GROMACS .gro file of C-alpha atoms in nm:
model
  334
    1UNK     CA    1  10.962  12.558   7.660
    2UNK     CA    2  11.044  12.163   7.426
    3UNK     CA    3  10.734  11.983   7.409
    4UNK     CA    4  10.674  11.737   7.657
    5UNK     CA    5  10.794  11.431   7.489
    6UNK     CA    6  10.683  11.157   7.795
    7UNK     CA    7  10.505  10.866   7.742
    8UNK     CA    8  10.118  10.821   7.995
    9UNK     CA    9  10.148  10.664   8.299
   10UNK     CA   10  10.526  10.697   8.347
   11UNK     CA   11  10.635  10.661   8.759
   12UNK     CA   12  10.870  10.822   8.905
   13UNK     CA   13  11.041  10.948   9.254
   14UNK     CA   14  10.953  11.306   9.389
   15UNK     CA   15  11.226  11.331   9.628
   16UNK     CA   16  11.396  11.143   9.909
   17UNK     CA   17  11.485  10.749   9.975
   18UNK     CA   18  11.606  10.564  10.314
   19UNK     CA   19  11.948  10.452  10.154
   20UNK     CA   20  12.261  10.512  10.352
   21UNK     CA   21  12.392  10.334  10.018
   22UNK     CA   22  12.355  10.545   9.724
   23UNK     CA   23  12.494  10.315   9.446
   24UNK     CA   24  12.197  10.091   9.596
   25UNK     CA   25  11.967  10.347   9.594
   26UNK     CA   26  12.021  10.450   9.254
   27UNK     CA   27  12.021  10.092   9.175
   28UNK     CA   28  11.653  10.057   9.279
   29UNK     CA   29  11.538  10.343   9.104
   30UNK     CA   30  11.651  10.267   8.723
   31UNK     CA   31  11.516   9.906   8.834
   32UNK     CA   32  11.151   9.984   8.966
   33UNK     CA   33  11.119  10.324   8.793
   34UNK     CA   34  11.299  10.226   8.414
   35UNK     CA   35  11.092  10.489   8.211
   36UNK     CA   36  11.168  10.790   8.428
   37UNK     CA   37  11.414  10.740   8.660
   38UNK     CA   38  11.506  11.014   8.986
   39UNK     CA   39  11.826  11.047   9.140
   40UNK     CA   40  11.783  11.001   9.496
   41UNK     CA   41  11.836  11.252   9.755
   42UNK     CA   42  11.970  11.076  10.034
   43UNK     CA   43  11.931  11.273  10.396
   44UNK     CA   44  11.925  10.962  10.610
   45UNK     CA   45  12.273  10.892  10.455
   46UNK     CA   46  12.452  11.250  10.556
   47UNK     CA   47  12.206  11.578  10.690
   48UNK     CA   48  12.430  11.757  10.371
   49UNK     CA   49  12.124  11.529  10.122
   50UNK     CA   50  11.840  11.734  10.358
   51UNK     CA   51  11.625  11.921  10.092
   52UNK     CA   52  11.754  12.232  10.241
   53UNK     CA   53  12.097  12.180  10.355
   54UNK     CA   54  12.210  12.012  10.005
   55UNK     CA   55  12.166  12.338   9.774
   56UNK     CA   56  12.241  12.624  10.064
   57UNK     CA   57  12.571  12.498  10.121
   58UNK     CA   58  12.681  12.706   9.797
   59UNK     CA   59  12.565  13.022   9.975
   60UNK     CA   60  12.894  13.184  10.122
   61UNK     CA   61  12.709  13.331  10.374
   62UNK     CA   62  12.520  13.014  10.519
   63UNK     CA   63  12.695  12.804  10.810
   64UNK     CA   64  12.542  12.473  10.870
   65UNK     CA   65  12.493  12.267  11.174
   66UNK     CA   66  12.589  11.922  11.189
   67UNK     CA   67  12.184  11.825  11.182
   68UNK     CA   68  12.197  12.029  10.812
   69UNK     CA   69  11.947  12.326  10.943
   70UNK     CA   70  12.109  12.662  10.932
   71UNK     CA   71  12.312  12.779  11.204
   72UNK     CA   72  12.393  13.150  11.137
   73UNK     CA   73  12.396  13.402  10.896
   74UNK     CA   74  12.680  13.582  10.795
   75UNK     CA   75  12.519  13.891  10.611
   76UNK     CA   76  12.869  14.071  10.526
   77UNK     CA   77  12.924  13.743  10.300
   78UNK     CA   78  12.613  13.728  10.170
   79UNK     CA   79  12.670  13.964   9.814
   80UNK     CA   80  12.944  13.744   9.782
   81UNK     CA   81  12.951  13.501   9.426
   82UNK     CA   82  12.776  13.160   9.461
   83UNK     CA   83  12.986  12.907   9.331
   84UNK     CA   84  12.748  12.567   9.347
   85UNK     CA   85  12.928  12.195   9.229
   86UNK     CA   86  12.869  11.884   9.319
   87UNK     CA   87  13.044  11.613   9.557
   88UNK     CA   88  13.041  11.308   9.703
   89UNK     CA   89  12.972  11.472  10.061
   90UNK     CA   90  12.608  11.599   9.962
   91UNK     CA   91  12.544  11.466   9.630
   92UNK     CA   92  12.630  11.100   9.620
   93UNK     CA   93  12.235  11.026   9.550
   94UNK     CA   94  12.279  11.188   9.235
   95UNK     CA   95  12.696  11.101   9.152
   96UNK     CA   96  12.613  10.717   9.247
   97UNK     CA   97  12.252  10.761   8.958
   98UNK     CA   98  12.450  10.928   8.707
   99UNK     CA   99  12.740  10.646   8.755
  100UNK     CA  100  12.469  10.367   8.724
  101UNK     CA  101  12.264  10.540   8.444
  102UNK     CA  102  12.612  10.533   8.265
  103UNK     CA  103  12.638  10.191   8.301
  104UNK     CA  104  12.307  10.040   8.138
  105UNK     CA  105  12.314   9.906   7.836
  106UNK     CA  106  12.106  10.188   7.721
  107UNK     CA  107  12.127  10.528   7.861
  108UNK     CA  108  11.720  10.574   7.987
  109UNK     CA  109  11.515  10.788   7.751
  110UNK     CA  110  11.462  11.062   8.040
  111UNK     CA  111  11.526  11.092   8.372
  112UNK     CA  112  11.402  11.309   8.673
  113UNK     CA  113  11.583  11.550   8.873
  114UNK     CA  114  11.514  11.744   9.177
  115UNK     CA  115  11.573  12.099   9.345
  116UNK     CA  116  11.404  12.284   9.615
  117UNK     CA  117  11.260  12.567   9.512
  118UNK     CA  118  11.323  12.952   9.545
  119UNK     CA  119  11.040  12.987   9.771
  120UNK     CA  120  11.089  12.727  10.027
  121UNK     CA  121  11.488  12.850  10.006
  122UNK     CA  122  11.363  13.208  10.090
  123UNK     CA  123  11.169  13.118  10.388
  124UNK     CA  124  11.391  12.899  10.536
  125UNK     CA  125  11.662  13.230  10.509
  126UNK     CA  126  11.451  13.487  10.586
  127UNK     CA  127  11.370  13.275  10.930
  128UNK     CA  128  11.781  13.238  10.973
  129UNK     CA  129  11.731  13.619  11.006
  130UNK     CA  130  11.836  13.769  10.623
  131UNK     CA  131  11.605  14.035  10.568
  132UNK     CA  132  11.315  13.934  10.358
  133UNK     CA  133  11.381  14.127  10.043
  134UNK     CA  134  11.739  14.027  10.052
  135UNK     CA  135  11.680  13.631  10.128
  136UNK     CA  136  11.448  13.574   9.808
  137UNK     CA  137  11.660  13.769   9.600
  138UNK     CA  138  11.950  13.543   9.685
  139UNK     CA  139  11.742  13.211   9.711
  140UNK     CA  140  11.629  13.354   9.329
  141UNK     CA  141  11.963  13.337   9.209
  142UNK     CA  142  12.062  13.020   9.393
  143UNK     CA  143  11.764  12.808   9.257
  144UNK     CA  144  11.883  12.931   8.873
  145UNK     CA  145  12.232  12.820   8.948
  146UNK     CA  146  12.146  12.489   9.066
  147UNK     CA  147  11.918  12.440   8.817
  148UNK     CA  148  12.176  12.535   8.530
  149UNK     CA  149  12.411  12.286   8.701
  150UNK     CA  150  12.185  11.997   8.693
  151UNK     CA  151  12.128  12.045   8.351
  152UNK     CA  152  12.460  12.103   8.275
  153UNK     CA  153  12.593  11.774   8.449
  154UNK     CA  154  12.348  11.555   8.312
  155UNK     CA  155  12.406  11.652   7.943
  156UNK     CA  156  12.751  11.566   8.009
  157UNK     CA  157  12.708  11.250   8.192
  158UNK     CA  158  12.367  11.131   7.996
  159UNK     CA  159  12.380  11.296   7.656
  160UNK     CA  160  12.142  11.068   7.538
  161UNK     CA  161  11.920  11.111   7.812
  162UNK     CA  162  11.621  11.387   7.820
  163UNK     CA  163  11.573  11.582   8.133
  164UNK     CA  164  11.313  11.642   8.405
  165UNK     CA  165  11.384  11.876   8.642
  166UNK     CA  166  11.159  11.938   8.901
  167UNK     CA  167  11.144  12.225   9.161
  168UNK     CA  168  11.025  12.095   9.519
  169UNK     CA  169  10.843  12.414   9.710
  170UNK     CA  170  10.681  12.275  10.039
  171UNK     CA  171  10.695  12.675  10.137
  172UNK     CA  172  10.380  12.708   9.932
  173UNK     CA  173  10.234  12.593  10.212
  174UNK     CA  174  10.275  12.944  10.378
  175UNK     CA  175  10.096  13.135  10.109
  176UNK     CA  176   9.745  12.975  10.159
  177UNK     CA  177   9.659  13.131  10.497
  178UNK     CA  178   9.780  13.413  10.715
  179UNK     CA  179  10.008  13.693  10.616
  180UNK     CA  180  10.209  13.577  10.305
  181UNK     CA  181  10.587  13.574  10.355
  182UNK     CA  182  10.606  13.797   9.989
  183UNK     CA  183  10.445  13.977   9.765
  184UNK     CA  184  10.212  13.714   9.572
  185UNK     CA  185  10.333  13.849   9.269
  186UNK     CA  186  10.674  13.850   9.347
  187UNK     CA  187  10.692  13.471   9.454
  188UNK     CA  188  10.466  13.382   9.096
  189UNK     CA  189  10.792  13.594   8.957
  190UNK     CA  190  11.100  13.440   9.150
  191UNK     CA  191  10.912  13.113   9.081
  192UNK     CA  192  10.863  13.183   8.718
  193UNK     CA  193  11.232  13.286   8.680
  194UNK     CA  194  11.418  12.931   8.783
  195UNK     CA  195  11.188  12.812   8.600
  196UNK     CA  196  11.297  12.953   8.258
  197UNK     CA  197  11.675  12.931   8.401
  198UNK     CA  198  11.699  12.586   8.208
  199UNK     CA  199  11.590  12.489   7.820
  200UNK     CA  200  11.480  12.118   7.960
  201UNK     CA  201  11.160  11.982   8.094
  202UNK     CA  202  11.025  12.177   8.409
  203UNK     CA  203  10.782  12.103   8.723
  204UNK     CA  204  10.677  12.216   9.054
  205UNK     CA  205  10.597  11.952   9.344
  206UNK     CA  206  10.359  12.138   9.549
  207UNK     CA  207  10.360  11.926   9.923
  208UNK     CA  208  10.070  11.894  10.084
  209UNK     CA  209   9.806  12.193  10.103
  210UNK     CA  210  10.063  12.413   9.948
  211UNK     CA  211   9.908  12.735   9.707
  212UNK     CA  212   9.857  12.547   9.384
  213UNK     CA  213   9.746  12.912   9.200
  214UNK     CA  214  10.106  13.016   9.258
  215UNK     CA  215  10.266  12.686   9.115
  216UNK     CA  216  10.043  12.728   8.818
  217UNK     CA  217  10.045  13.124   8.780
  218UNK     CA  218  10.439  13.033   8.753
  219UNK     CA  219  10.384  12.834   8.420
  220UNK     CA  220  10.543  12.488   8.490
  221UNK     CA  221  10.492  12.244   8.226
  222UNK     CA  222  10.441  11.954   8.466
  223UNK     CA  223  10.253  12.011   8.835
  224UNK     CA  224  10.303  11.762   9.104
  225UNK     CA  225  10.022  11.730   9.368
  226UNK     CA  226   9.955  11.434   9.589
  227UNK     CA  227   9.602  11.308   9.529
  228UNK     CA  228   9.289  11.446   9.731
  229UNK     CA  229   8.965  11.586   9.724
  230UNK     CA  230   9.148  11.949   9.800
  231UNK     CA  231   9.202  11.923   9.404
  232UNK     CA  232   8.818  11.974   9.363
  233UNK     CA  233   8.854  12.290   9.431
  234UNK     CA  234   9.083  12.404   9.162
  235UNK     CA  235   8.936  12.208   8.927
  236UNK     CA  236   8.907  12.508   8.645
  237UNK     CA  237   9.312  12.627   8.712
  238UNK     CA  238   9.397  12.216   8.648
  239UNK     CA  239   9.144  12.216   8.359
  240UNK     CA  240   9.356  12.552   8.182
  241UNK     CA  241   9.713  12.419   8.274
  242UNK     CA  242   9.581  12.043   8.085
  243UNK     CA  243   9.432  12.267   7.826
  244UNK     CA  244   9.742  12.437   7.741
  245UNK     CA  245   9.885  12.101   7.708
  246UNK     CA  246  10.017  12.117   8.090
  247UNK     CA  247  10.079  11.759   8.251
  248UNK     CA  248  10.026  11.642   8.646
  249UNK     CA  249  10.233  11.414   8.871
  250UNK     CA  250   9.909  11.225   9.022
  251UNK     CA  251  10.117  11.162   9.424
  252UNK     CA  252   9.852  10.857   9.429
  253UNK     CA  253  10.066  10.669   9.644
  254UNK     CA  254  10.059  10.791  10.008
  255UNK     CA  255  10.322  10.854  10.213
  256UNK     CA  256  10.189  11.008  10.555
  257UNK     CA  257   9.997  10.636  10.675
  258UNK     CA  258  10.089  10.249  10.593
  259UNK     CA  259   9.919  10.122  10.228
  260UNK     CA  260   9.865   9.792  10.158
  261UNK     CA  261   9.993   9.532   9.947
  262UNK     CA  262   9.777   9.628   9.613
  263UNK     CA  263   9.710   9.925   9.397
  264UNK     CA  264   9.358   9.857   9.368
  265UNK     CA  265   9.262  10.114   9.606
  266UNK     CA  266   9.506  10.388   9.515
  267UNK     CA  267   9.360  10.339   9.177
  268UNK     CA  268   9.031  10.374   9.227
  269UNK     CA  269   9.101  10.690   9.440
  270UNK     CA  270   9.292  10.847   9.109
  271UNK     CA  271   9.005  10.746   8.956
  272UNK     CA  272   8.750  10.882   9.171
  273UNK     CA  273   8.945  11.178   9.143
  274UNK     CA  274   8.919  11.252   8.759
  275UNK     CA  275   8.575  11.145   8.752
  276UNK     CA  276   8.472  11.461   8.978
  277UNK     CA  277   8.703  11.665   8.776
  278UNK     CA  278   8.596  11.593   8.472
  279UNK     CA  279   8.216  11.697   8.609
  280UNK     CA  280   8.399  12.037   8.683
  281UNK     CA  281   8.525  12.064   8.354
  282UNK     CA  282   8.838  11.934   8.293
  283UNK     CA  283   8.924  11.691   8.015
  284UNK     CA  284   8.905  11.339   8.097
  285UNK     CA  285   9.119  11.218   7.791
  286UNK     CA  286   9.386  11.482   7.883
  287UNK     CA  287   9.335  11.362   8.231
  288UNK     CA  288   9.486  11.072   8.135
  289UNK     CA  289   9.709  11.174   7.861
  290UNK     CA  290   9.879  11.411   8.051
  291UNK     CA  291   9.994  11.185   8.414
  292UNK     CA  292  10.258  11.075   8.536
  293UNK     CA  293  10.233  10.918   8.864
  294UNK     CA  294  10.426  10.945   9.202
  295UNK     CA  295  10.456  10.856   9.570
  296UNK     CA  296  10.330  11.162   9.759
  297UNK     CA  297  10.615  11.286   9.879
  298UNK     CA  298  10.984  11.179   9.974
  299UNK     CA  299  11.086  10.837  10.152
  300UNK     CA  300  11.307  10.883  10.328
  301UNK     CA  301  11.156  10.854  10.673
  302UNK     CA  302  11.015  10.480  10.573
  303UNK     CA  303  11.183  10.149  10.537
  304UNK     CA  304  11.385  10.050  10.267
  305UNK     CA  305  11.103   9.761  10.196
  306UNK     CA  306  10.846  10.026  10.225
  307UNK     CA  307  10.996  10.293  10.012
  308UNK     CA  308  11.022  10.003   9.707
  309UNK     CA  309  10.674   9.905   9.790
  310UNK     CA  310  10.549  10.194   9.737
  311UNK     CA  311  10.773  10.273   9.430
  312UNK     CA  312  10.658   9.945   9.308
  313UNK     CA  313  10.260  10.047   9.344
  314UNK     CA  314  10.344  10.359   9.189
  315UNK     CA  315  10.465  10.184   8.887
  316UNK     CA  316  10.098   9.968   8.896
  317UNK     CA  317   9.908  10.244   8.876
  318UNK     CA  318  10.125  10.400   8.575
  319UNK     CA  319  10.082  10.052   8.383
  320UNK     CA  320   9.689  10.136   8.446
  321UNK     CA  321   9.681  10.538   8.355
  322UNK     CA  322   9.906  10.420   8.052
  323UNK     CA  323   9.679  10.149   7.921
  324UNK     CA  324   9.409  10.370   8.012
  325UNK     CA  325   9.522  10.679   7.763
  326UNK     CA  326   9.579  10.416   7.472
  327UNK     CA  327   9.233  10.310   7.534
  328UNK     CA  328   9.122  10.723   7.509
  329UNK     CA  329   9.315  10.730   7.199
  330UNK     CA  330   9.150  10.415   7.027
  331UNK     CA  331   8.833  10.555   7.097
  332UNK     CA  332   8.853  10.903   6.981
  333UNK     CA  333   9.080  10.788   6.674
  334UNK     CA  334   9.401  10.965   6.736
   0.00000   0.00000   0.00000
């Protein structure tokens, strides 16, 4: 895996905006989000942006309903080759960014991609009824295609541009209680395996109270988890993955209730945050060395006002974790 070459504090999107537009939408990011910009994914636009719908299209053996969810299986297609590429039906979030990124005076230094993940992919087939061993086989080898496509596409389209590609697994979710859908082991695996499918910049966004051991276990340079006490509890595992020079997407912006005007309060709950873990052993300079910072989740079911407001706070609170890691680095002389 390349070195992590971001700067403290960056923002950026973790997944959907409200845009039916997408040359606006892409417009908004590179203007509120200018250090690490993310192509939108656009579901309110066409069902084909859905997190789900917009990668198993490329599966010959996946028909889609009109809503995006999976209609039916066809399992004597489903050996078949995957052939993924990218249109203007279910990717013009990410055709209308690359256009716009293209069009600045100077290409941005990185920018931030997204896939769901080969767990959340297997789930979501094994439910459509492919048997279990057979759906996160094929949602293995769907994930690594994807992800060698994105890459591929922006290092035409961006050359100068470094990537972050990030794999979204809300299906962790199913691993913390109850019967686990697979083998632990084989999910750290599949996991493991898109993520070393690219040479660029990787992450995990774990939703919610997704299984953070297997997101870790899985090695991703960069771990995305909204902000909460929950953390506390894997305090050592977020102390090892910083230690090994690991980096965090704080989600300190919420997206499941209103927020205010300011970033005063989301701040102080970030802060709150590292202060605990830093009594339970994590590193409080790499705390803040190693963040980036995020809404939650995606925003897509918000207003367009309220998805830039709270684009806008996340980029407050990065101005704050940035000025607070120079201030680390003053202090301990490096």
């Amino acid at each position: 895996m390349p070195p992590i070459l971001l700067s403290a504090g960056l923002a950026t999107g973790i997944g959907s905006l409200p845009h039916r537009d997408p040359m606006a939408a892409a417009a908004s990011v590179l203007r509120l989000h200018p250090g690490l910009p993310a192509a939108p994914q656009l579901p309110v636009r066409t069902p084909l942006e859905g997190m789900l719908a917009q990668w198993v299209r490329a599966l010959p053996e996946v028909v889609l309903a009109a809503d995006g969810t999976i209609a039916s299986i066809d399992l004597s297609a489903i050996e078949a080759p995957i052939v993924v590429g990218f249109d203007e039906i279910a990717h013009g979030g990410l055709l209308a960014f690359l256009t716009q990124a293209e069009r600045q005076p100077q290409a941005p230094a990185f920018v931030k991609l997204q896939l769901t993940g080969p767990l959340t992919i297997g789930i979501a087939l094994a439910a459509a009824g492919v048997p279990a061993p057979m759906a996160f086989d094929r949602a293995g080898l769907l994930a690594r295609a994807w992800a060698r496509a994105l890459e591929h596409v922006v290092a035409e389209r961006l050359p100068d541009s470094g990537l972050v590609l990030f794999f979204d697994e809300p299906g962790l979710v199913a691993f913390r209680d109850g019967p686990a859908p697979i083998d632990r082991e084989r999910a750290t695996d599949l996991l493991s395996g898109a993520l070393a499918a690219v040479a660029c910049t990787v992450g995990v966004h774990v939703c919610g109270q997704g299984d953070l051991r297997i997101a870790l276990d899985a090695g991703p340079q960069i771990l995305g988890v909204e902000t909460s006490s929950a953390l506390l509890a894997h305090a050592a595992a977020l102390g090892r993955h910083l230690e090994g020079d690991g980096w965090i997407a704080w989600g300190a912006v919420p997206t499941d209730r209103p927020v205010g005007e300011q970033a005063a309060p989301l701040w102080k709950n970030l802060v709150e945050c590292w202060c605990e873990l830093t009594r339970r052993g994590c590193d409080g300079v790499r705390l803040r060395r190693q963040s980036l910072v995020t809404p939650a989740c995606g925003l897509a079911g918000h207003g367009i006002s309220q998805a830039e407001r709270a684009m806008k706070l996340a980029r407050e609170i990065g101005f704050r974790i940035h000025d607070q890691s120079v201030a680390t680095k003053l202090t301990v002389g490096a």
